[in-house]
Short mmCIF file of C-alpha atoms in Angstrom, two decimals:
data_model
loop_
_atom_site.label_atom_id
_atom_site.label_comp_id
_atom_site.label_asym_id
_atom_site.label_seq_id
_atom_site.Cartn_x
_atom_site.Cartn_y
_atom_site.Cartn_z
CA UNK A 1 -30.57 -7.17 25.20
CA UNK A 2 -29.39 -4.37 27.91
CA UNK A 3 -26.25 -3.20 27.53
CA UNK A 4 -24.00 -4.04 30.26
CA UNK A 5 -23.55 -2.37 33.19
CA UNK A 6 -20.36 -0.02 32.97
CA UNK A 7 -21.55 1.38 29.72
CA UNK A 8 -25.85 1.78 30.86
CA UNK A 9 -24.04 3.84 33.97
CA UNK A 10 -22.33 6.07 31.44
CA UNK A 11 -25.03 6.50 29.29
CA UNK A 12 -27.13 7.19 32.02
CA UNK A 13 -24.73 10.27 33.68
CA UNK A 14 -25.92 13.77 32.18
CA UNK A 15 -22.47 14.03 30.81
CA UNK A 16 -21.95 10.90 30.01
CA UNK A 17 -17.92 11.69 27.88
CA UNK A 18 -16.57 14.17 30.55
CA UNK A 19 -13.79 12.52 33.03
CA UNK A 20 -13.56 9.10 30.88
CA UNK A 21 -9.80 9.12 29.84
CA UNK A 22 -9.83 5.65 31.87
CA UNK A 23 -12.56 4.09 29.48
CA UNK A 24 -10.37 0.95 27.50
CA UNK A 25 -11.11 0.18 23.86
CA UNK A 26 -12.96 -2.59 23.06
CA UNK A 27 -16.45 -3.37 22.23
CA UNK A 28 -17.54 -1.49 25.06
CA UNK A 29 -16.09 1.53 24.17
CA UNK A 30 -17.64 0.78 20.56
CA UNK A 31 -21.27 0.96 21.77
CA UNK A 32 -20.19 4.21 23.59
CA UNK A 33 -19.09 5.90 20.38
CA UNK A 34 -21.65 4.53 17.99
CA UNK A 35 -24.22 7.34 19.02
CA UNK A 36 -25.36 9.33 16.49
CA UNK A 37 -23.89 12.35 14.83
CA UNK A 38 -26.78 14.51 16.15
CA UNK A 39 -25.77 13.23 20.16
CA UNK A 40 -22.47 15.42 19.54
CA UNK A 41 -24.19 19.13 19.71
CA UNK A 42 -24.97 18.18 23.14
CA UNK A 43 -21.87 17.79 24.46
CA UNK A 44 -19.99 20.53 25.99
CA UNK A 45 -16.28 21.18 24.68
CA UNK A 46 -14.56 18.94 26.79
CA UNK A 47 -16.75 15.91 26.48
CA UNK A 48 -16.07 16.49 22.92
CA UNK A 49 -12.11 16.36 22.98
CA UNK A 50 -12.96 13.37 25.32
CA UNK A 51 -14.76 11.69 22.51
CA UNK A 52 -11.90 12.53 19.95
CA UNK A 53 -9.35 11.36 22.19
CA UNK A 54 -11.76 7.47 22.90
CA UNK A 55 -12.24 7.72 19.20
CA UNK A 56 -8.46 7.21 18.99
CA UNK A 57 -8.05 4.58 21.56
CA UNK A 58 -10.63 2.42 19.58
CA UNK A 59 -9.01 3.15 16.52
CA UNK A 60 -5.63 2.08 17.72
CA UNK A 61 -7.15 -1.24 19.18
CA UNK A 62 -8.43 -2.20 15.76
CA UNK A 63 -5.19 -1.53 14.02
CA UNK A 64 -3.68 -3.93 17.20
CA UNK A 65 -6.47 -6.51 15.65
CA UNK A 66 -5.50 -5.46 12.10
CA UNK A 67 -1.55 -6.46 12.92
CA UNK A 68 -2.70 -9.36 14.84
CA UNK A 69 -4.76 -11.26 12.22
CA UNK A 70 -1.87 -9.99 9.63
CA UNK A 71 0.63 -12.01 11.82
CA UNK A 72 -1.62 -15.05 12.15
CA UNK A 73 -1.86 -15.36 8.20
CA UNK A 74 1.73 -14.47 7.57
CA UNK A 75 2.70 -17.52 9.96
CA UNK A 76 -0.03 -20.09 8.86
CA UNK A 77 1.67 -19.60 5.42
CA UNK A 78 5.24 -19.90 6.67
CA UNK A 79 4.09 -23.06 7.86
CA UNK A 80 2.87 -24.57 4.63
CA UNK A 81 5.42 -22.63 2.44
CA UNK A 82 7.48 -25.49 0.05
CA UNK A 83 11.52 -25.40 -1.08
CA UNK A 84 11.98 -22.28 -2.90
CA UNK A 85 11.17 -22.33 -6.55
CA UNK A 86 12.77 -19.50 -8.40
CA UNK A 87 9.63 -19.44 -10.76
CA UNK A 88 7.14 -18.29 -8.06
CA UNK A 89 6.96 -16.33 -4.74
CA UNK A 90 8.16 -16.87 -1.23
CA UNK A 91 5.66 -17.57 0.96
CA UNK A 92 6.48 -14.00 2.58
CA UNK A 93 5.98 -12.64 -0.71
CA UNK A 94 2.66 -14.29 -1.57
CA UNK A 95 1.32 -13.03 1.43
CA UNK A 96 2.26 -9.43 1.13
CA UNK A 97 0.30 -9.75 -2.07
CA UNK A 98 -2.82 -11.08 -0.48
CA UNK A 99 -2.77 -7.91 1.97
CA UNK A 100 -2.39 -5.38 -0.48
CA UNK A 101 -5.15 -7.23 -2.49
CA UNK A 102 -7.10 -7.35 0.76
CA UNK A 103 -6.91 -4.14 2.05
CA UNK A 104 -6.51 -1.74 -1.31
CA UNK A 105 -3.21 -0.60 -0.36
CA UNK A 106 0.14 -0.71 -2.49
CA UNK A 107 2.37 -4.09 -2.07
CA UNK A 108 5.00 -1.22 -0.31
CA UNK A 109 2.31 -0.31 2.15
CA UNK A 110 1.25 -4.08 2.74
CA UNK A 111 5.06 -5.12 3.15
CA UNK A 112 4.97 -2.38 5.75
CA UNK A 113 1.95 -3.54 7.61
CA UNK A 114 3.06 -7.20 7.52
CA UNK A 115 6.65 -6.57 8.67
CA UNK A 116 5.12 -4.41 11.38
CA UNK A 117 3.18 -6.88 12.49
CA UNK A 118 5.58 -9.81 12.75
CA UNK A 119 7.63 -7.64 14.47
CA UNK A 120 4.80 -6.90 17.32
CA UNK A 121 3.95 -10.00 17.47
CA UNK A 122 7.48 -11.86 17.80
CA UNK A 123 9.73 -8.99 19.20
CA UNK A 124 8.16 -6.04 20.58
CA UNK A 125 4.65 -7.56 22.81
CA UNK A 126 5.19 -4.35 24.93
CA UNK A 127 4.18 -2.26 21.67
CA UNK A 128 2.06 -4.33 20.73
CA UNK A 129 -0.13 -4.57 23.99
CA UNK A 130 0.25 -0.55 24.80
CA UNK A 131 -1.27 -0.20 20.52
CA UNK A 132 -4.25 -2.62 21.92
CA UNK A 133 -4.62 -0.68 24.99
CA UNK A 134 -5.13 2.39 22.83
CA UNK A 135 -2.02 3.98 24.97
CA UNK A 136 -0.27 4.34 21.76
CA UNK A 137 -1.21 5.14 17.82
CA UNK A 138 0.02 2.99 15.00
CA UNK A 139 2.71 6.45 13.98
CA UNK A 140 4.27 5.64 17.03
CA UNK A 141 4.39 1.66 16.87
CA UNK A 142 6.12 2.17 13.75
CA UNK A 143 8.83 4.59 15.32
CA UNK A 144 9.02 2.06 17.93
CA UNK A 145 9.73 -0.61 15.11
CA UNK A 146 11.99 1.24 13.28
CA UNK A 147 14.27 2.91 15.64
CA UNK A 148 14.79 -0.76 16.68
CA UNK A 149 14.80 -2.36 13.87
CA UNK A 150 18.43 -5.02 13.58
CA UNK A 151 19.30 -3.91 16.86
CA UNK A 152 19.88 -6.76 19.05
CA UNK A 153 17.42 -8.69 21.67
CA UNK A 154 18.26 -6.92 24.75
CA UNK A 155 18.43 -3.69 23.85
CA UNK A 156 15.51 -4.08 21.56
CA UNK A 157 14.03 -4.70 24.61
CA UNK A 158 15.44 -1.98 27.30
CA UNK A 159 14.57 0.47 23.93
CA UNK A 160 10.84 -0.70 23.72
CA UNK A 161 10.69 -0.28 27.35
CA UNK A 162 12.48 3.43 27.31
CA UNK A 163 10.17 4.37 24.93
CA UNK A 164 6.51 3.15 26.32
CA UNK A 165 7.47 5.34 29.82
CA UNK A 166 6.42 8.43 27.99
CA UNK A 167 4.97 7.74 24.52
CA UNK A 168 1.44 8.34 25.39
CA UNK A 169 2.21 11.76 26.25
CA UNK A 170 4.41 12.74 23.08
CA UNK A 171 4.13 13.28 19.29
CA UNK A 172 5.41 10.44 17.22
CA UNK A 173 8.18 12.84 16.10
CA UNK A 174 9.29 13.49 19.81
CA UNK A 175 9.66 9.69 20.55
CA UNK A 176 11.79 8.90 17.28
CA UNK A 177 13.83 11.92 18.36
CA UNK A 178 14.16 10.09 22.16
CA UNK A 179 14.57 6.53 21.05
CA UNK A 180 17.08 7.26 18.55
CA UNK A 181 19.37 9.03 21.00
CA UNK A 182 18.99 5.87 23.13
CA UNK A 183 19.99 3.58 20.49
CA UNK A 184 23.17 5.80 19.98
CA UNK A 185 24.01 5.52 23.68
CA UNK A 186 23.01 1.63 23.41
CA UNK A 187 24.18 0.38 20.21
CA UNK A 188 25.93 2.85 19.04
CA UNK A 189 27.93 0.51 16.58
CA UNK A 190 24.40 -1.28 15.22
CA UNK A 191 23.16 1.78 14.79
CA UNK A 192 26.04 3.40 12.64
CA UNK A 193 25.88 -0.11 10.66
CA UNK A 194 22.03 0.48 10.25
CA UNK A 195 23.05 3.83 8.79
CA UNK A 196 25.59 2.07 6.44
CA UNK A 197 23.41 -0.31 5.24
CA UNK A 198 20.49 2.60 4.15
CA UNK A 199 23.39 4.73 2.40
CA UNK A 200 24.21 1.62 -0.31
CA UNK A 201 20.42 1.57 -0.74
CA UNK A 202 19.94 5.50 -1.78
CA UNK A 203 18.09 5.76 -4.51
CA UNK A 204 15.87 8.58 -6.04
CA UNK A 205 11.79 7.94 -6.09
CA UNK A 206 9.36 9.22 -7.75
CA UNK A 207 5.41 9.38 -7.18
CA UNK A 208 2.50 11.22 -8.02
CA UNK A 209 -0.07 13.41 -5.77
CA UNK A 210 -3.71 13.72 -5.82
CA UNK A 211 -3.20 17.52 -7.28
CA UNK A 212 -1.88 15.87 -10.72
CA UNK A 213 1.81 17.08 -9.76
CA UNK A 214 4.52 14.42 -9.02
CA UNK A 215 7.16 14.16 -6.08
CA UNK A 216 11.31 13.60 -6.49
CA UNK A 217 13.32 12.86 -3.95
CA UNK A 218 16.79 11.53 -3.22
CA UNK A 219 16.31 9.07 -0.56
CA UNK A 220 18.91 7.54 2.04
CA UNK A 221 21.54 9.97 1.77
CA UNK A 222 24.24 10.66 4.14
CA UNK A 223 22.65 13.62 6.25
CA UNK A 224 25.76 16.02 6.25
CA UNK A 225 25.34 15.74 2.37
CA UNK A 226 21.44 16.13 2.46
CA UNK A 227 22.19 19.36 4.43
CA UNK A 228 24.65 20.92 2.64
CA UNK A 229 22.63 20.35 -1.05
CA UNK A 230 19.76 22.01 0.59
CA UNK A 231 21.90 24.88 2.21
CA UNK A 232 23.41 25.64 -1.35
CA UNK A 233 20.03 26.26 -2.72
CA UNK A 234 18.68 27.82 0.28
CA UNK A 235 21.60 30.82 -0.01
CA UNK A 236 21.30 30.50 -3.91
CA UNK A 237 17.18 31.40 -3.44
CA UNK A 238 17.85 34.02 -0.90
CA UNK A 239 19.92 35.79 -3.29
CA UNK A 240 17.41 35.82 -5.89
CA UNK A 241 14.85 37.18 -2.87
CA UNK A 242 17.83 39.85 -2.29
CA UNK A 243 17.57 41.28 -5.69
CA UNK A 244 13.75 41.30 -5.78
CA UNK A 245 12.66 38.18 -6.77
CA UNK A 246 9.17 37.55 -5.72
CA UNK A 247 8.52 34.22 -5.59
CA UNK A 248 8.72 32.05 -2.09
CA UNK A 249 12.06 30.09 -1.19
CA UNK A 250 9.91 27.30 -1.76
CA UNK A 251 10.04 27.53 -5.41
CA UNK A 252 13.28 28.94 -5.75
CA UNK A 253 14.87 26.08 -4.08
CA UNK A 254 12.96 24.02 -6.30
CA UNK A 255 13.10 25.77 -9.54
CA UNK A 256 16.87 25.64 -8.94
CA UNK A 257 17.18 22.21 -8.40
CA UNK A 258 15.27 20.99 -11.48
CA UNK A 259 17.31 23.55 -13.80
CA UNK A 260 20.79 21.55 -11.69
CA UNK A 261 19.38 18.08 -12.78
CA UNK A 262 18.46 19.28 -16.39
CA UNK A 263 22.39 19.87 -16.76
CA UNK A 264 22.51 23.52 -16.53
CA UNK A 265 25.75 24.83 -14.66
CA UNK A 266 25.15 26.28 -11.65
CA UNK A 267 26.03 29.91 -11.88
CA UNK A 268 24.35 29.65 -15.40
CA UNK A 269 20.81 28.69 -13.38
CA UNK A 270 20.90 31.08 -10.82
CA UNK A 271 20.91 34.18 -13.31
CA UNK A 272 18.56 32.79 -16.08
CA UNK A 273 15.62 30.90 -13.53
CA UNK A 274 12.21 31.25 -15.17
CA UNK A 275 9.23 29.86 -14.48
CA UNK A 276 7.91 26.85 -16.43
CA UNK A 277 4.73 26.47 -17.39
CA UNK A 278 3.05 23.12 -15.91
CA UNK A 279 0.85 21.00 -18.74
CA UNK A 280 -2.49 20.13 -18.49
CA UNK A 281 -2.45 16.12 -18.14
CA UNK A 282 -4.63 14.57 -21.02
CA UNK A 283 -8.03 13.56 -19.99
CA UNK A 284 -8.67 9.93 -19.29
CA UNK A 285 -10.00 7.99 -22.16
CA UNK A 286 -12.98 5.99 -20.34
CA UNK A 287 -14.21 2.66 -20.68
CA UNK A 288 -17.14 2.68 -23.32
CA UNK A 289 -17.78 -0.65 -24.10
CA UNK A 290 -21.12 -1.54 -22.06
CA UNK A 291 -20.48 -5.08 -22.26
CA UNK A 292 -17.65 -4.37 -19.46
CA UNK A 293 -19.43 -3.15 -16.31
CA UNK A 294 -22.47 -5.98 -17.00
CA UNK A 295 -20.17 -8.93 -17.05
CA UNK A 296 -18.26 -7.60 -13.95
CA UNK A 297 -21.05 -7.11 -11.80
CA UNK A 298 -22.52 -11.06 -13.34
CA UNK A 299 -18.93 -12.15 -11.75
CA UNK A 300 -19.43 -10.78 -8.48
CA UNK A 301 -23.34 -12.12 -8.23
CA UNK A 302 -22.15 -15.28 -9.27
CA UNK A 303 -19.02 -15.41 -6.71
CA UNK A 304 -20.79 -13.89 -4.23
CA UNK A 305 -23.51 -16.62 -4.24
CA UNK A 306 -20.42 -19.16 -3.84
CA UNK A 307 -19.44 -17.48 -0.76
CA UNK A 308 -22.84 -17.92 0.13
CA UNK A 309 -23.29 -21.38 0.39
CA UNK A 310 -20.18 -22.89 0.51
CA UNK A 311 -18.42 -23.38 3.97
CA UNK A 312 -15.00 -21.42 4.45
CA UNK A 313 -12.96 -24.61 4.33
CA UNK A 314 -14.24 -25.37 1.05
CA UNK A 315 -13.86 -21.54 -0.08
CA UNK A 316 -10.54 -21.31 -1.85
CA UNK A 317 -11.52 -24.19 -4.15
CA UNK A 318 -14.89 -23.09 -5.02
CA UNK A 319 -14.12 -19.36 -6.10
CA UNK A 320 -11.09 -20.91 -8.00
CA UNK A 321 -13.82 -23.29 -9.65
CA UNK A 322 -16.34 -20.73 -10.68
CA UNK A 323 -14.25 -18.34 -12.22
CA UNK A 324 -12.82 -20.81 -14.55
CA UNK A 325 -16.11 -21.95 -14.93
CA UNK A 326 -17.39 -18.37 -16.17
CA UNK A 327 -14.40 -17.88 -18.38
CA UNK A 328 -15.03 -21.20 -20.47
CA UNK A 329 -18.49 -20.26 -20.59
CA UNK A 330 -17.63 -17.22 -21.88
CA UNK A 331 -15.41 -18.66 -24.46
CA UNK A 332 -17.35 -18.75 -27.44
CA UNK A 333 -18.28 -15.21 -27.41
CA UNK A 334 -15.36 -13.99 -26.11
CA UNK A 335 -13.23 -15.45 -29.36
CA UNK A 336 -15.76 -14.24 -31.54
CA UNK A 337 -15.27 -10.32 -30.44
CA UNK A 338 -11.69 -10.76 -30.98
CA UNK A 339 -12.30 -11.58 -34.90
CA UNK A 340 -14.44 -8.59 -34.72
CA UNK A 341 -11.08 -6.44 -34.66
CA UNK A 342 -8.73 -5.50 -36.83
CA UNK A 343 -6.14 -8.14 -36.00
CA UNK A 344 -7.18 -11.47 -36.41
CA UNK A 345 -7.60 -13.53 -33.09
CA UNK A 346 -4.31 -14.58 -32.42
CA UNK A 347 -1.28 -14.50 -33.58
CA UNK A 348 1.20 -17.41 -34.53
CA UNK A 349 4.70 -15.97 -32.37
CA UNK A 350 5.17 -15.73 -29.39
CA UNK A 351 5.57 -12.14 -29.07
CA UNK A 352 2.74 -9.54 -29.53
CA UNK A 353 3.25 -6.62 -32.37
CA UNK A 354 3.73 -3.24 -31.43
CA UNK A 355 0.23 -2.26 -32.85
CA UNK A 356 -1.03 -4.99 -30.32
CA UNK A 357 0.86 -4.09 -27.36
CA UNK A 358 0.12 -0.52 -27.84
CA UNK A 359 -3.25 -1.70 -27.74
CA UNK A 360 -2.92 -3.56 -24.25
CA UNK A 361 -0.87 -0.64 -22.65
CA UNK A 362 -3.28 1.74 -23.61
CA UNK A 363 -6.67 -0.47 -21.76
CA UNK A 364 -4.89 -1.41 -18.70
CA UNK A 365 -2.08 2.03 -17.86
CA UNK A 366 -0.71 0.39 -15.06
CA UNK A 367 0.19 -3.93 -13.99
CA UNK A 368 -3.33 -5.35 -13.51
CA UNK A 369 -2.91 -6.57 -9.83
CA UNK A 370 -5.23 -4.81 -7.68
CA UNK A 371 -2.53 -2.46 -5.09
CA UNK A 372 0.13 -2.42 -7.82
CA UNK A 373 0.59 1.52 -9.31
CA UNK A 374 3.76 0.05 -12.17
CA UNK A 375 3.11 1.66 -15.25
CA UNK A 376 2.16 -1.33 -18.60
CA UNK A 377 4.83 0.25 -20.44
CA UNK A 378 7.47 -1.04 -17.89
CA UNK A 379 5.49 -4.40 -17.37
CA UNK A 380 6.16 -8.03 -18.83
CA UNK A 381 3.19 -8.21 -21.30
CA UNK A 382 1.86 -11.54 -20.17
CA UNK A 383 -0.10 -14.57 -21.45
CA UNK A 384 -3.34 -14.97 -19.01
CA UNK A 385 -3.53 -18.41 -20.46
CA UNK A 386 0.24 -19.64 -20.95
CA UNK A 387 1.23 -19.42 -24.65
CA UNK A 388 0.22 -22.78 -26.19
CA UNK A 389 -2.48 -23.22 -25.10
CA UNK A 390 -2.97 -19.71 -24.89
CA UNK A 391 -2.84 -17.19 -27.57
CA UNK A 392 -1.32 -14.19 -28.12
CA UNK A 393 -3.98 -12.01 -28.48
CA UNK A 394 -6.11 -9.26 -26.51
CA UNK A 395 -8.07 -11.68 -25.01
CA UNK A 396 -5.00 -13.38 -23.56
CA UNK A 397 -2.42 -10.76 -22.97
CA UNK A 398 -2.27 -8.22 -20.06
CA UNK A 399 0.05 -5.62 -18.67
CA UNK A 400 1.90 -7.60 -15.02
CA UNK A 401 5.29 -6.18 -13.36
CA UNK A 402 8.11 -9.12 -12.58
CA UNK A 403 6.60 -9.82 -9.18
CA UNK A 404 3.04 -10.11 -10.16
CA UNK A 405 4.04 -12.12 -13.00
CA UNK A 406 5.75 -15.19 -10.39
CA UNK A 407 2.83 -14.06 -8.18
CA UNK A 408 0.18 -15.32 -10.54
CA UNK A 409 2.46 -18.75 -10.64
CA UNK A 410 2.64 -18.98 -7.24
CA UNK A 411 0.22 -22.15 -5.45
CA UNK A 412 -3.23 -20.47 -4.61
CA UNK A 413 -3.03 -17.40 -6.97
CA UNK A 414 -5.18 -17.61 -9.93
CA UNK A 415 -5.80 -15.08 -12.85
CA UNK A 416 -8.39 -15.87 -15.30
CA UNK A 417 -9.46 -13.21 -18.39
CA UNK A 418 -13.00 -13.42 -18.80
CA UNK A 419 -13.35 -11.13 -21.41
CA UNK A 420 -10.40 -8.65 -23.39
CA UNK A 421 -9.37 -6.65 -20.20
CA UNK A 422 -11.66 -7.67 -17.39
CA UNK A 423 -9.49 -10.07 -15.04
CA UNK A 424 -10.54 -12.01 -12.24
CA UNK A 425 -7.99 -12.71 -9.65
CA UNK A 426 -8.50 -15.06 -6.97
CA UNK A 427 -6.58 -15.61 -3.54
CA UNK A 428 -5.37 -18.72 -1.41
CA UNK A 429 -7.82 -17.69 0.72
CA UNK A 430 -11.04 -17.92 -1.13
CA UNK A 431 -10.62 -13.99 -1.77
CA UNK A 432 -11.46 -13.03 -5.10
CA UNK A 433 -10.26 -9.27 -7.19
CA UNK A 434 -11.97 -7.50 -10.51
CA UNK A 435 -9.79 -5.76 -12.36
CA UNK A 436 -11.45 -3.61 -15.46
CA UNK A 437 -9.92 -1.99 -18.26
CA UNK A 438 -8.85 1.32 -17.87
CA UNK A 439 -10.44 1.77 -21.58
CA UNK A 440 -11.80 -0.82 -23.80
#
């Protein structure tokens, strides 16, 4: 089949990218970019930044799509959400769950996307129309959203407006900056309540980087205090750079503030700071039990060939089906490696021993739900199979944070244990997650 016109006359043009800021996102604009790599060495600077800059107008149109089917699921569950039940999720929360799951991201990411996109799709269509017309990136939806976020309906409205006049042109930092001073002017009382509201929620994070180093920050503070802590250590550090010290303010501010938090008085840190030396982390122990990676690929064939044949309607069911089906087939075996160990297979409590949850902790480090980063040790450790029938034993007992826990009682959510640390989770809709141990 040709392709249609608009795109065979810009294929056809000898430089084909130059001039075509115009050209919307869309499938059109797909078959445009989907040249290969080698097409781009014959393009002349220009054509190139031209390319960039369609690149990002498709990419914001499938984020629009992204939102958009994100919206669509969070409603069709609203719908068919029951009276509350203090022993499972909210509907809300159940879905939030199935996008992380869905989409590999943490449940704080997917609670972002999905708020985002009932937002675009209930209160801000202007956003939401400008992302899908590629005049705006995703950063700057969600400045959009959160500059006028509990504000109410009309100035929501006048803001979203205020803001799509020139948001194509500026950074996403420049538009918070503008927005926000509009709210002020607007809603100057919702906004000092917004502001209220984020100071009794301060609280200090923590989270770890790709470089093996970890982050701490003090979140949600009043800015006039934010300022003056960092202006303290900022003349502290330049005093140590006044007497010769070599290292960057960087550090110093830093190095200053973790010998404040370890208790040290501050006069006290400024004239004994020393470096500290950083540990090597301990090398991961892998997985070496071969048994492990062949059952988890036979559960994917075997699901896989469900999704195959079975119509979507009849999805759900059928995963839900064949994974219980796999772990009673796999019973047998599965009971007989656990007398293998050194602790008989199960126990007669309740409650695991220390030697066993030690032993749980240390094969799965973190909550075994796909998105969720918790570490086991601050986890309920939970029966796969409820205790009596189930056991407590390794083959029954796995590492899940509070929410996961309710999640995994919660109507559509299933978790079955095939084998001692490989879990199979599967989704209300028909989605399915394998979760290995970290170490077996």
């Amino acid at each position: 089949m040709g392709l249609p016109v608009e795109v065979a006359e810009i294929v056809g043009e000898t430089r084909e990218w130059e001039g075509r800021r115009w050209f919307p996102p869309g499938s059109q604009l797909a078959v445009c970019l989907s040249g290969g790599k080698e097409r781009l060495a014959d393009l002349t600077d220009g054509e190139l930044l031209e390319v960039a800059a369609a690149a990002r107008r498709q990419t914001s149109w499938a984020q629009a799509r992204e939102l958009a089917a994100i919206a669509e699921l969070a409603g069709r569950r609203a719908d068919g959400a029951s009276e509350d039940d203090p022993r499972v999720l909210s509907a809300h929360e159940s879905v939030t769950d199935e996008v992380a799951a869905a989409l590999a991201v943490t449940g704080n990411a997917a609670a972002t996307l999905v708020h985002l996109a009932e937002r675009l799709a209930d209160e801000l269509p202007g956003t939401r129309q400008a992302l899908e017309a590629g005049r705006i990136d995703l950063a700057k939806a969600r400045v959009i959203c959160d500059v006028t976020e509990n504000l109410f309906g009309d100035v929501v409205g006048r803001l979203e407006a205020v803001a799509l006049e020139k948001a194509s042109g500026q950074t996403s930092g420049q538009l918070r900056r503008r927005v926000t001073r509009m709210a002020r002017r607007l809603a100057p009382d919702a906004v000092e309540e917004r502001k209220r509201d984020a100071v009794r929620g301060r609280r200090l994070e923590v989270w770890e980087n790709p470089s093996g180093t970890a982050n701490l920050a003090l979140c949600d503070l009043p800015p006039e205090e934010v300022h003056a802590i960092y202006n303290k250590l900022s003349a502290a550090a330049r005093g140590l750079k006044a007497d010769g010290d070599p290292r960057p303010l960087g550090v110093l501010r830093v190095d200053l503030a973790k010998r404040l938090l370890g208790g040290a008085e501050f006069p006290d840190s400024v004239r004994a700071l020393l470096a500290e030396a950083v540990e090597e982390p301990p090398e991961p122990q892998p997985a070496d039990d071969v048994a492990v990676p062949a059952l988890a690929a036979m559960v994917e064939r075997r699901l896989a060939e469900v999704r195959a044949r079975v119509s979507l309607d009849a999805l759900p069911a059928a995963v839900r089906q064949t994974a219980r089906r796999i772990h009673d087939d796999l019973a047998e075996r599965r009971d007989a490696v656990c007398r293998g160990g050194e602790e008989a297979h199960g126990r007669p409590g309740y409650r695991p021993s220390t030697a066993l949850r030690r032993e749980i902790e240390a094969r799965h480090a973190t909550c075994v739900f796909p998105s969720c980063n918790r570490p086991s040790r601050r986890c309920d450790l939970d029966h796969t199979i409820p205790w009596r029938p189930g056991s407590t034993c390794r083959c029954n007992l796995a590492p899940l944070c509070r929410r996961h826990h309710r999640l995994k009682q919660s109507p559509g959510w299933t978790l079955h244990q095939i084998w001692p640390g490989l879990l199979v989770w599967t989704t209300p809709a028909g989605a399915w997650y394998i979760v290995r141990p970290d170490r077996t």
